[in-house]
Amino acid sequence: MQGKLTPLLWAAALVGLTGAAPADEIGDPERGAQLFRQCASCHQIGDGAESRVGPHLNEIYGRRAGSIERFSYSDGMLRMGADGLIWDLRTLDAYIANPRALVSGTRMSYRGMPEAQDRADLLAYMRDFTASPADIPEAEPTALPSVPELPPDVLALQGDAEWGAYLSSECTSCHQIDGTDQGIPSITYWPEEDFVLALHAYKTKLRPHPVMQMIAGRLSNEEIAALAAFFKDPD
Amino acid sequence: MTALSRRHFIATSAAVSASLAAPMVRGQGRPRVVVVGGGSGGATAARYIAKDSQGAIDVTLIEPQRTYFTCYFSNLYIGGFQDYDDLGHSYGKLASEYGINVVHDWAIGVDRDAKTVALAGGGSVPYDRLILSPGIDFKDGAIPGWDLAAQNAMPHAYKGGTQAQLLKAQIMAMPEGGTYAMVAPPNPYRCPPGPYERISMVAHALTQMNPTAKILIVDPKEKYSKQALFEEGWQKHYAGMVERIGPDFGGDKVEVRPDAMEVVVDGVVEKVDVCNVIPAQKAGRIAELADLTNEEGWAPVVPATMQSREDENIHVLGDASQQGDMPKSGYSANSQAKVAAMAVRGALTDSRVFPAKFSNTCWSLIATEDGVKVGASYEATEEKIAKTSGFISNTGEDAALRKATYEESLGWYAGITTDMFG
């Protein structure tokens, strides 16, 4: 379960769930209860659940990321919460698939759950601990969009670093090239995979920040690869 | 003297003569780029050309001020959220780390045939490509009763620097329950949300020290940038303090009397204690002197390269340009500068040229940790720089998001000033 995810699987989790493809029913909560055991060393759920290593997961659906008071979240999670990340079926699915692809710098040291059906089952189980799903205005969907095939060459693209250097000038109107993190996070010296996945998460509007959604939304796959190639070592 | 040595002497003399005629020129043989104006457009363009050409292009930056005080964030200084000194930036790194020849002088003319820029201090600077980024100047007679001679009595505080200090001092000295008035500019003008962020910051300052004071906005425009966000914020934080007179009630028929500290709105005299006059605007004077501006006072440009429509050897950046949909903002100028820098390098060296990309985001502070933003992406078409997508903050956002937006604006300020000055 915790084996290393391939980039393709990460991207499938990020990109595929935003598609408008036909939906499958949410998973089997009984099987999800079994799967939750691997979460239970850090997270509690159910009667009397408390935040310990990780935040408790009662009422997780509809909760803003990073919003449990007195829990010590990472800066990345707090920033996502401030930006407006709400936990719903789509965002939880992406986070469980690969936590750091959705939230850079998250403290959740879990490498991800690659199988879509596993995630669907787990989320079905967790959903039983949100008091009354029927009361959630959007009736947090009980179906998952199916995951379409992602062209396998997207993450295999070799970025053109010189092109990335030009494109990076759009980034450095806000982000500092030396990695200074001051109100706006650092984007330098990232592994290329993480960079590509993060930009796809903005492009597909999984990550909520409007400026980044706008900037990433018009970048082609080649441009994202070029930026990743540049920012991995901008010196 | 042998023939050989005589030829050598003549050649040397000719070089010396050329050098004396153009004392600013360095690195003979390298293509020469001259940048006029050291703000968001000019400083960025100079730095990117010098940085990316790695010495292949000789870059001269002409800017009269030794320390550049940003116009953006001057409102936050007025509101007490920034120190004045923090708005000042030196050109030292551009000279020492990027090899840019920084000349502190006024550019007073451009000879487009000779391709030289005349300086107030005498002499001229030759160029192969010229980049003009002079910002704005004010249209003469735009507000009856106001001209530059009145700017001490009724400051504009719209170019950064000491005018912001003057305006803040006047606000601080207002009598209890006094009135601050702003004469807002007509479109198009620098920083569309700027006057209204200023209202927010003045209201914040007055709430702290003079809570019965009033703010009057006399505005020729029917609507303005981020209007719903500002009006919501004023109602929330400064209820009853701000009154706006739009064109329906004479906001477009205003004259001022600096000696009497009066604002006359459609014939009705208002006695005020501070009057912040932001007149109608046009391109910085040097663009006009170079005969690059149109009847509207702005310099039309080719979107993909920011080249003047009048002269392919001159690029015009930022507020002074007439480019299409981008707002006149520091962010826009910074964005345009990178496109121009790439185009200039491509024209003067063998460097690669990529498709132009433009974007802009503008943050405004309404009250303590209550920030909002608006932004858009753009593309170059034959006709103009055209907006392709955009966003704006929502009314009713929670405090955490507004606080994050404010903190983000501080990060942007640090980021863009580093991008400009190194």
XYZ file of C-alpha atoms in Angstrom:
657
model
C 0.000 0.000 0.000
C 2.722 2.464 0.847
C 5.026 1.625 -1.976
C 6.339 4.449 -4.080
C 3.761 5.900 -6.421
C 4.663 6.378 -10.005
C 4.356 9.931 -11.264
C 1.676 8.757 -13.640
C -0.495 7.543 -10.794
C -0.032 10.790 -8.912
C -1.000 12.778 -11.915
C -3.937 10.535 -12.636
C -5.211 11.218 -9.154
C -4.749 14.940 -9.584
C -5.896 15.449 -13.102
C -8.368 12.690 -13.603
C -10.696 13.524 -10.761
C -11.445 16.919 -12.174
C -12.771 15.515 -15.399
C -16.414 15.348 -16.273
C -16.299 11.675 -17.042
C -19.058 9.263 -15.991
C -19.159 8.566 -12.275
C -18.774 5.447 -10.217
C -20.465 5.033 -6.855
C -18.477 5.917 -3.770
C -16.795 2.925 -2.189
C -17.491 0.295 0.396
C -17.286 1.733 3.949
C -16.717 -1.665 5.548
C -13.648 -2.228 3.435
C -12.707 1.389 4.127
C -12.719 0.617 7.855
C -10.076 -1.989 7.212
C -8.014 0.436 5.189
C -8.294 3.104 7.872
C -6.104 1.002 10.140
C -3.056 2.366 8.367
C -4.247 5.883 9.167
C -5.073 5.116 12.783
C -1.547 5.404 14.072
C -1.841 9.161 13.537
C -5.555 9.959 13.094
C -8.550 9.222 15.310
C -12.111 9.076 14.073
C -15.437 8.320 15.763
C -16.738 8.862 19.295
C -14.297 10.742 21.468
C -11.789 11.176 18.663
C -9.085 13.716 19.446
C -6.250 15.296 17.557
C -2.953 13.688 18.398
C -0.170 13.229 15.867
C -2.636 14.194 13.166
C -5.937 16.043 13.449
C -9.057 14.009 14.229
C -11.147 13.228 11.194
C -14.682 13.644 12.503
C -16.665 16.119 10.424
C -13.912 16.174 7.850
C -16.261 16.704 4.901
C -16.880 20.387 4.403
C -14.121 21.361 6.839
C -11.621 23.980 5.756
C -8.082 22.657 5.600
C -6.004 23.499 8.639
C -8.942 24.718 10.684
C -8.914 22.704 13.904
C -7.948 25.123 16.622
C -4.896 24.400 18.685
C -3.664 21.755 16.262
C -0.188 22.513 15.007
C -0.489 22.356 11.232
C 2.309 22.853 8.739
C 2.621 26.266 7.128
C 1.675 24.680 3.823
C -1.590 23.323 5.221
C -2.413 26.631 6.876
C -1.766 28.438 3.613
C -4.022 26.063 1.704
C -6.743 26.567 4.289
C -6.410 30.320 4.074
C -6.553 30.062 0.297
C -9.867 28.261 0.623
C -9.136 24.540 0.377
C -12.201 22.689 1.624
C -12.109 18.972 2.231
C -14.577 17.236 -0.005
C -14.601 14.005 -1.914
C -12.461 15.402 -4.690
C -9.849 17.135 -2.570
C -9.607 14.350 0.002
C -9.156 11.851 -2.785
C -6.316 13.875 -4.268
C -4.708 14.372 -0.869
C -4.822 10.719 0.032
C -3.475 9.805 -3.388
C -0.413 11.952 -2.794
C -0.429 14.368 0.143
C 2.504 16.514 -0.928
C 1.256 16.962 -4.465
C -1.805 18.751 -3.139
C -0.224 20.502 -0.158
C 3.434 21.394 -0.509
C 5.227 21.033 2.778
C 2.509 19.011 4.499
C 3.585 17.181 7.642
C 1.533 14.121 6.732
C 4.312 11.647 6.183
C 2.259 9.290 4.073
C 3.362 8.476 0.582
C -0.086 7.989 -0.826
C -2.740 5.443 -1.681
C -2.447 4.590 -5.366
C -5.597 2.567 -5.971
C -8.661 4.631 -6.732
C -10.974 1.951 -5.339
C -9.042 1.881 -2.062
C -9.427 5.614 -1.744
C -13.103 5.423 -2.572
C -13.625 2.806 0.127
C -11.645 4.747 2.687
C -13.527 7.950 1.924
C -16.835 6.123 2.179
C -15.836 5.009 5.674
C -14.674 8.487 6.712
C -17.857 9.989 5.372
C -19.865 8.105 7.978
C -18.245 10.334 10.601
C -19.437 13.573 9.150
C -22.578 14.085 11.207
C -25.162 14.163 8.521
C -23.954 14.043 4.969
C -27.438 14.825 3.728
C -27.200 18.191 5.451
C -24.122 19.233 3.561
C -25.409 21.758 1.041
C -23.707 20.213 -1.908
C -24.685 16.775 -0.535
C -21.008 15.899 -0.814
C -21.176 13.713 -3.865
C -21.663 10.051 -3.374
C -20.056 9.208 -6.648
C -16.554 9.540 -7.950
C -15.769 10.600 -11.471
C -13.880 7.843 -13.160
C -10.204 8.417 -13.775
C -9.460 8.859 -17.456
C -6.155 7.871 -18.917
C -3.563 10.558 -18.625
C -1.289 10.732 -21.633
C 1.781 8.915 -20.329
C 4.142 11.426 -21.851
C 3.024 14.348 -19.687
C 5.327 13.668 -16.775
C 7.971 12.126 -18.971
C 8.476 15.443 -20.744
C 12.013 16.716 -20.584
C 11.691 20.408 -19.855
C 13.569 23.049 -21.835
C 15.345 24.926 -19.055
C 16.135 27.952 -21.235
C 12.474 28.334 -22.091
C 11.768 27.796 -18.402
C 14.148 30.626 -17.552
C 12.074 33.008 -19.654
C 8.792 31.661 -18.310
C 10.143 31.928 -14.765
C 10.260 35.682 -15.123
C 6.492 35.637 -14.776
C 6.884 33.778 -11.475
C 9.516 36.100 -10.069
C 7.178 39.071 -10.037
C 6.073 37.485 -6.745
C 8.269 34.515 -5.834
C 11.873 35.175 -4.924
C 14.494 33.266 -6.816
C 16.675 32.820 -3.727
C 13.898 30.852 -2.046
C 12.898 33.526 0.448
C 9.510 32.537 1.849
C 7.792 35.737 2.898
C 4.036 35.750 2.448
C 4.503 33.934 -0.846
C 6.008 30.442 -0.724
C 9.321 29.390 -2.179
C 9.250 27.544 -5.485
C 12.951 27.017 -6.042
C 14.961 23.779 -5.848
C 11.879 21.582 -6.022
C 12.125 18.101 -7.471
C 10.725 18.323 -10.972
C 7.941 15.846 -10.287
C 6.657 17.844 -7.339
C 6.741 21.049 -9.326
C 4.870 19.554 -12.259
C 2.248 17.984 -10.023
C 1.708 21.160 -8.049
C 1.138 23.197 -11.208
C -1.259 20.580 -12.547
C -3.099 20.742 -9.223
C -3.555 24.487 -9.758
C -4.366 24.063 -13.412
C -7.132 21.599 -12.582
C -8.257 23.824 -9.686
C -7.599 21.274 -6.965
C -5.333 23.765 -5.286
C -7.468 26.808 -4.564
C -5.238 29.858 -4.969
C -6.759 32.104 -7.691
C -3.527 33.717 -8.878
C -1.860 30.364 -9.309
C -4.958 28.881 -10.925
C -4.824 31.738 -13.421
C -1.107 31.450 -14.094
C -1.060 27.653 -14.339
C -4.319 27.532 -16.236
C -2.742 28.825 -19.408
C 0.498 26.881 -19.209
C 0.902 23.989 -21.613
C 2.366 20.687 -20.485
C 5.611 21.658 -22.193
C 5.723 24.993 -20.430
C 5.136 23.365 -17.049
C 7.948 20.925 -17.775
C 10.191 23.802 -18.802
C 9.491 25.660 -15.575
C 10.147 22.545 -13.531
C 13.444 22.035 -15.331
C 14.472 25.600 -14.564
C 13.357 25.804 -10.954
C 14.985 22.539 -9.901
C 18.278 24.416 -10.006
C 17.839 28.074 -10.933
C 21.487 28.876 -10.273
C 56.347 58.669 -37.711
C 55.793 55.718 -39.978
C 52.680 55.369 -42.078
C 51.576 52.528 -39.850
C 52.004 54.482 -36.663
C 50.348 57.525 -38.238
C 47.281 55.452 -39.182
C 47.207 54.107 -35.643
C 47.361 57.621 -34.234
C 44.528 58.820 -36.464
C 42.372 55.861 -35.485
C 43.059 56.442 -31.817
C 42.229 60.125 -32.109
C 38.953 59.331 -33.813
C 38.037 56.972 -31.004
C 38.881 59.598 -28.405
C 36.774 62.177 -30.238
C 33.836 59.823 -30.369
C 34.257 59.097 -26.711
C 34.276 62.782 -25.807
C 31.171 63.401 -27.893
C 29.380 60.618 -26.067
C 30.992 60.420 -22.653
C 28.498 57.870 -21.273
C 29.294 55.218 -23.828
C 31.247 52.227 -22.586
C 32.225 48.980 -24.204
C 32.471 50.126 -27.807
C 31.347 47.429 -30.147
C 28.654 46.029 -27.937
C 25.066 46.918 -28.815
C 23.812 49.725 -26.616
C 20.516 49.810 -24.802
C 19.440 52.944 -22.989
C 16.598 52.778 -20.497
C 14.890 55.959 -19.369
C 13.069 55.643 -16.055
C 14.113 53.441 -13.156
C 10.742 52.262 -11.881
C 8.953 48.947 -12.246
C 9.302 48.903 -16.030
C 12.711 50.482 -16.502
C 14.622 48.915 -13.639
C 13.238 45.486 -14.515
C 14.086 45.842 -18.200
C 17.599 47.073 -17.457
C 18.261 44.272 -14.999
C 16.901 41.513 -17.243
C 18.793 42.688 -20.303
C 22.042 42.984 -18.366
C 21.524 39.713 -16.500
C 20.431 37.619 -19.445
C 22.832 39.030 -22.019
C 25.749 38.365 -19.675
C 27.679 41.382 -20.800
C 26.875 41.128 -24.504
C 24.757 44.283 -24.321
C 25.826 47.620 -22.859
C 22.993 48.892 -20.653
C 22.595 52.465 -19.435
C 19.790 53.395 -17.063
C 18.840 57.071 -16.833
C 16.919 57.934 -13.695
C 17.078 61.272 -11.850
C 16.456 59.903 -8.364
C 19.236 58.166 -6.494
C 16.721 56.362 -4.313
C 13.512 55.135 -5.892
C 10.423 55.309 -3.675
C 7.656 53.058 -4.896
C 4.243 54.549 -5.464
C 2.683 51.221 -4.576
C 2.574 50.697 -0.828
C 2.742 54.484 -0.289
C -0.900 54.172 0.757
C 0.141 51.668 3.390
C 2.679 54.183 4.621
C -0.111 56.764 4.937
C -2.165 54.207 6.847
C 0.679 53.449 9.224
C 1.380 49.930 7.957
C 4.748 50.673 6.332
C 7.713 52.831 7.216
C 8.627 55.432 4.624
C 12.209 54.257 4.409
C 11.026 50.764 3.515
C 9.584 52.162 0.277
C 13.011 53.371 -0.881
C 15.300 51.287 -3.076
C 18.806 51.975 -4.300
C 20.265 51.325 -7.731
C 23.518 50.126 -6.213
C 23.146 46.456 -7.100
C 22.138 47.233 -10.677
C 25.453 49.018 -11.052
C 27.714 46.798 -9.001
C 26.301 43.336 -9.652
C 24.827 43.706 -13.126
C 27.235 46.181 -14.677
C 24.531 48.680 -15.584
C 25.683 52.248 -16.145
C 23.277 54.129 -13.874
C 23.086 57.828 -14.755
C 21.259 60.081 -12.329
C 20.014 62.782 -14.637
C 16.877 63.897 -16.440
C 16.336 62.804 -20.028
C 15.125 65.936 -21.797
C 14.893 64.830 -25.398
C 15.276 62.023 -27.897
C 16.827 62.470 -31.345
C 15.270 59.518 -33.128
C 17.310 60.025 -36.292
C 20.641 60.226 -34.507
C 19.435 57.680 -31.937
C 20.575 59.683 -28.940
C 19.020 60.765 -25.651
C 19.781 64.294 -24.439
C 20.421 64.838 -20.742
C 19.623 67.902 -18.640
C 23.175 67.863 -17.348
C 24.525 68.175 -20.872
C 25.728 65.683 -23.448
C 23.814 62.883 -25.027
C 23.746 59.115 -24.819
C 23.609 57.018 -28.002
C 21.512 53.888 -28.274
C 20.775 51.033 -30.593
C 17.551 50.351 -28.732
C 15.839 52.768 -26.377
C 13.403 51.751 -23.666
C 11.183 54.475 -22.265
C 9.473 53.777 -18.983
C 8.766 57.254 -17.639
C 5.504 56.603 -15.807
C 2.909 59.346 -15.772
C 2.653 63.078 -15.883
C -0.448 65.179 -15.238
C -2.550 66.840 -17.900
C -2.330 70.581 -17.674
C -5.562 72.249 -16.606
C -7.293 68.966 -15.835
C -8.647 70.337 -12.543
C -9.456 74.053 -12.704
C -7.505 75.836 -9.998
C -4.796 73.182 -9.671
C -1.366 73.018 -11.218
C 2.007 71.797 -10.036
C 2.553 75.054 -8.175
C -0.360 74.054 -5.936
C 0.975 70.611 -5.097
C 2.233 71.649 -1.695
C -1.153 73.018 -0.671
C -3.071 70.211 -2.355
C -0.733 67.255 -2.901
C -1.272 64.591 -5.501
C 0.989 62.061 -3.759
C 0.687 59.909 -6.846
C 4.276 59.514 -7.929
C 5.769 58.118 -4.753
C 8.345 59.939 -2.662
C 8.028 63.114 -0.663
C 4.495 63.960 -1.769
C 3.329 60.938 0.231
C 5.139 62.299 3.275
C 3.506 65.680 2.785
C 0.028 64.211 2.448
C 0.477 62.070 5.536
C 1.688 65.048 7.547
C -1.348 67.041 6.473
C -3.694 64.221 7.482
C -1.992 63.936 10.849
C -2.439 67.664 11.384
C -6.151 67.727 10.556
C -8.326 69.349 13.203
C -10.648 67.130 15.169
C -13.686 66.363 13.068
C -12.070 67.887 9.974
C -12.544 66.880 6.359
C -10.118 65.116 4.019
C -11.137 65.412 0.378
C -9.868 63.498 -2.613
C -10.398 64.614 -6.183
C -10.189 61.270 -7.975
C -8.884 60.975 -11.540
C -10.776 60.035 -14.702
C -9.850 56.901 -16.652
C -7.273 55.862 -17.692
C -4.863 56.441 -14.844
C -2.105 54.762 -12.850
C -3.223 51.966 -10.484
C -7.016 51.793 -10.831
C -7.678 50.715 -7.212
C -5.000 53.080 -5.844
C -7.186 56.072 -4.928
C -9.655 53.823 -3.151
C -7.010 51.924 -1.246
C -5.808 55.361 -0.209
C -9.268 56.224 1.058
C -9.163 53.023 3.099
C -5.784 53.874 4.566
C -6.736 57.472 5.346
C -9.893 56.171 7.014
C -7.832 53.743 9.050
C -5.459 56.474 10.186
C -8.313 58.827 11.044
C -10.185 56.112 12.924
C -7.145 55.748 15.155
C -6.584 59.416 15.969
C -9.461 61.532 14.702
C -12.551 59.338 14.570
C -15.058 62.128 13.968
C -13.238 63.285 10.835
C -14.892 62.877 7.452
C -13.682 61.733 4.041
C -15.116 63.163 0.847
C -14.388 61.631 -2.558
C -15.181 63.739 -5.598
C -15.116 61.309 -8.489
C -15.721 61.818 -12.208
C -16.168 58.069 -12.794
C -19.423 56.187 -12.534
C -17.663 53.096 -11.206
C -14.178 52.046 -10.199
C -11.951 49.043 -9.579
C -12.894 46.688 -6.720
C -15.821 48.981 -5.937
C -17.981 46.377 -4.202
C -15.032 45.223 -2.087
C -14.076 48.727 -1.018
C -17.633 49.778 -0.262
C -18.198 46.641 1.785
C -14.969 47.303 3.662
C -15.733 50.947 4.332
C -19.154 50.020 5.674
C -17.624 47.347 7.874
C -14.631 49.246 9.228
C -15.357 52.944 8.780
C -19.146 53.257 8.800
C -20.357 56.816 8.288
C -16.914 58.242 7.587
C -16.715 58.069 3.779
C -18.920 59.950 1.333
C -18.452 59.714 -2.435
C -19.848 62.187 -4.938
C -19.992 60.550 -8.349
C -20.757 62.175 -11.701
C -24.502 61.951 -11.065
C -24.063 64.595 -8.367
C -21.378 66.721 -9.978
C -18.264 64.694 -9.291
C -17.144 65.440 -12.825
C -17.608 69.194 -12.419
C -15.020 70.188 -9.872
C -12.621 73.040 -9.322
C -10.290 73.645 -6.389
C -9.106 76.781 -4.608
C -5.813 75.919 -2.931
C -5.433 79.280 -1.177
C -8.821 78.990 0.514
C -8.726 75.183 0.855
C -12.012 74.876 -0.946
C -13.391 72.302 -3.343
C -16.198 73.477 -5.588
C -18.424 70.625 -6.746
C -20.909 71.599 -9.430
C -21.008 75.112 -7.982
C -21.313 74.040 -4.337
C -18.393 75.142 -2.166
C -16.959 72.624 0.294
C -14.458 73.847 2.876
C -11.898 71.123 3.561
C -8.809 70.653 5.689
C -6.812 68.402 3.378
C -7.318 68.119 -0.358
C -5.621 65.313 -2.259
C -5.897 66.167 -5.950
C -5.121 63.321 -8.360
C -5.433 64.919 -11.807
C -6.036 63.360 -15.188
C -2.895 61.722 -16.514
C -0.795 61.224 -19.619
C 2.455 59.523 -20.479
C 5.624 60.784 -18.861
C 6.894 63.887 -20.615
C 9.858 62.276 -22.345
C 7.520 60.070 -24.416
C 5.794 63.194 -25.631
C 9.111 64.922 -26.341
C 10.145 61.901 -28.395
C 6.950 62.391 -30.411
C 5.645 58.942 -29.572
C 2.304 59.868 -27.992
C -1.134 60.194 -29.547
C -3.871 62.734 -29.021
C -4.904 60.923 -25.831
C -1.445 61.475 -24.367
C -0.266 57.851 -24.342
C 2.314 56.011 -26.447
C 0.795 53.226 -28.601
C 2.887 50.052 -28.744
C 3.147 46.747 -30.592
C 1.803 44.204 -28.090
C 4.222 41.346 -28.728
C 7.351 43.440 -28.171
C 6.251 46.718 -26.552
C 7.863 48.578 -29.474
C 6.494 52.002 -30.171
C 4.089 52.108 -33.108
C 6.055 55.171 -34.224
C 9.613 53.879 -33.959
C 10.749 50.258 -33.949
C 13.959 51.181 -32.147
C 12.078 52.414 -29.106
C 10.073 50.337 -26.637
C 7.621 51.992 -24.244
C 6.704 50.248 -21.011
C 4.251 50.546 -18.191
C 1.951 53.445 -17.430
C 3.124 55.543 -20.392
C 2.190 52.942 -22.982
C -1.138 52.461 -24.661
C -1.214 48.699 -24.984
C -4.765 47.485 -24.550
C -6.378 45.763 -21.600
C -3.649 45.758 -18.965
C -4.146 48.216 -16.124
C -1.491 50.816 -15.487
C 0.276 49.215 -12.548
C 3.730 48.411 -11.279
C 3.038 44.731 -11.790
C 2.000 45.332 -15.399
C 5.115 47.377 -16.073
C 7.276 44.645 -14.568
C 5.539 42.049 -16.736
C 5.856 44.135 -19.892
C 9.521 44.817 -19.152
C 10.384 41.133 -19.365
C 8.713 40.802 -22.745
C 10.521 43.889 -23.997
C 13.848 42.707 -22.571
C 13.502 39.419 -24.408
C 12.585 41.183 -27.655
C 15.517 43.596 -27.342
C 17.979 40.817 -26.661
C 16.602 38.869 -29.575
C 17.022 41.856 -31.875
C 20.536 42.745 -30.740
C 22.033 39.309 -30.120
C 21.322 35.764 -31.177
C 19.250 34.920 -28.128
C 16.061 32.907 -28.423
C 12.735 34.704 -28.433
C 9.706 33.047 -26.882
C 6.022 33.964 -27.110
C 5.135 36.971 -24.976
C 3.291 36.385 -21.718
C 1.681 39.077 -19.643
C -0.041 39.025 -16.288
C -1.051 41.371 -13.510
C -2.242 41.086 -9.938
C -3.122 44.005 -7.731
C -3.538 43.796 -3.973
C -5.263 46.461 -1.890
C -5.415 46.823 1.876
C -8.770 47.934 3.275
C -8.089 47.702 7.011
C -5.776 45.838 9.344
C -5.100 42.404 7.818
C -8.015 42.865 5.438
C -6.532 42.534 1.969
C -8.226 41.967 -1.389
C -6.889 41.361 -4.859
C -7.722 41.348 -8.532
C -5.726 39.947 -11.404
C -5.713 38.773 -14.981
C -3.699 37.073 -17.696
C -3.198 38.599 -21.118
C -1.960 37.700 -24.559
C -0.518 39.742 -27.375
C -2.754 40.116 -30.415
C -2.081 42.255 -33.466
C -4.397 44.908 -32.140
C -3.681 45.007 -28.425
C -2.669 43.173 -25.279
C -5.922 41.337 -24.689
C -7.273 39.943 -21.441
C -7.742 36.172 -21.496
C -8.803 35.336 -17.938
C -9.070 36.957 -14.543
C -10.266 36.786 -10.963
C -11.253 39.082 -8.126
C -11.687 38.598 -4.396
C -15.219 37.967 -3.249
C -17.213 40.101 -0.879
C -17.884 38.378 2.420
C -14.617 36.465 2.537
C -13.549 35.279 5.975
C -10.840 36.918 8.034
C -8.288 34.144 7.497
C -8.384 34.564 3.742
C -8.204 38.348 3.963
C -5.228 38.101 6.322
C -3.500 35.668 3.965
C -4.150 38.022 1.068
C -2.544 40.890 2.964
C 0.477 38.783 3.876
C 0.701 37.745 0.255
C 0.832 41.387 -0.771
C 3.838 41.880 1.508
C 5.470 38.913 -0.175
C 4.704 40.356 -3.578
C 6.264 43.677 -2.631
C 9.443 41.947 -1.523
C 9.379 39.804 -4.657
C 8.859 42.532 -7.231
C 11.363 44.929 -5.716
C 13.935 42.144 -5.720
C 12.979 41.443 -9.327
C 13.602 45.097 -10.160
C 16.680 45.974 -8.171
C 18.354 42.603 -7.599
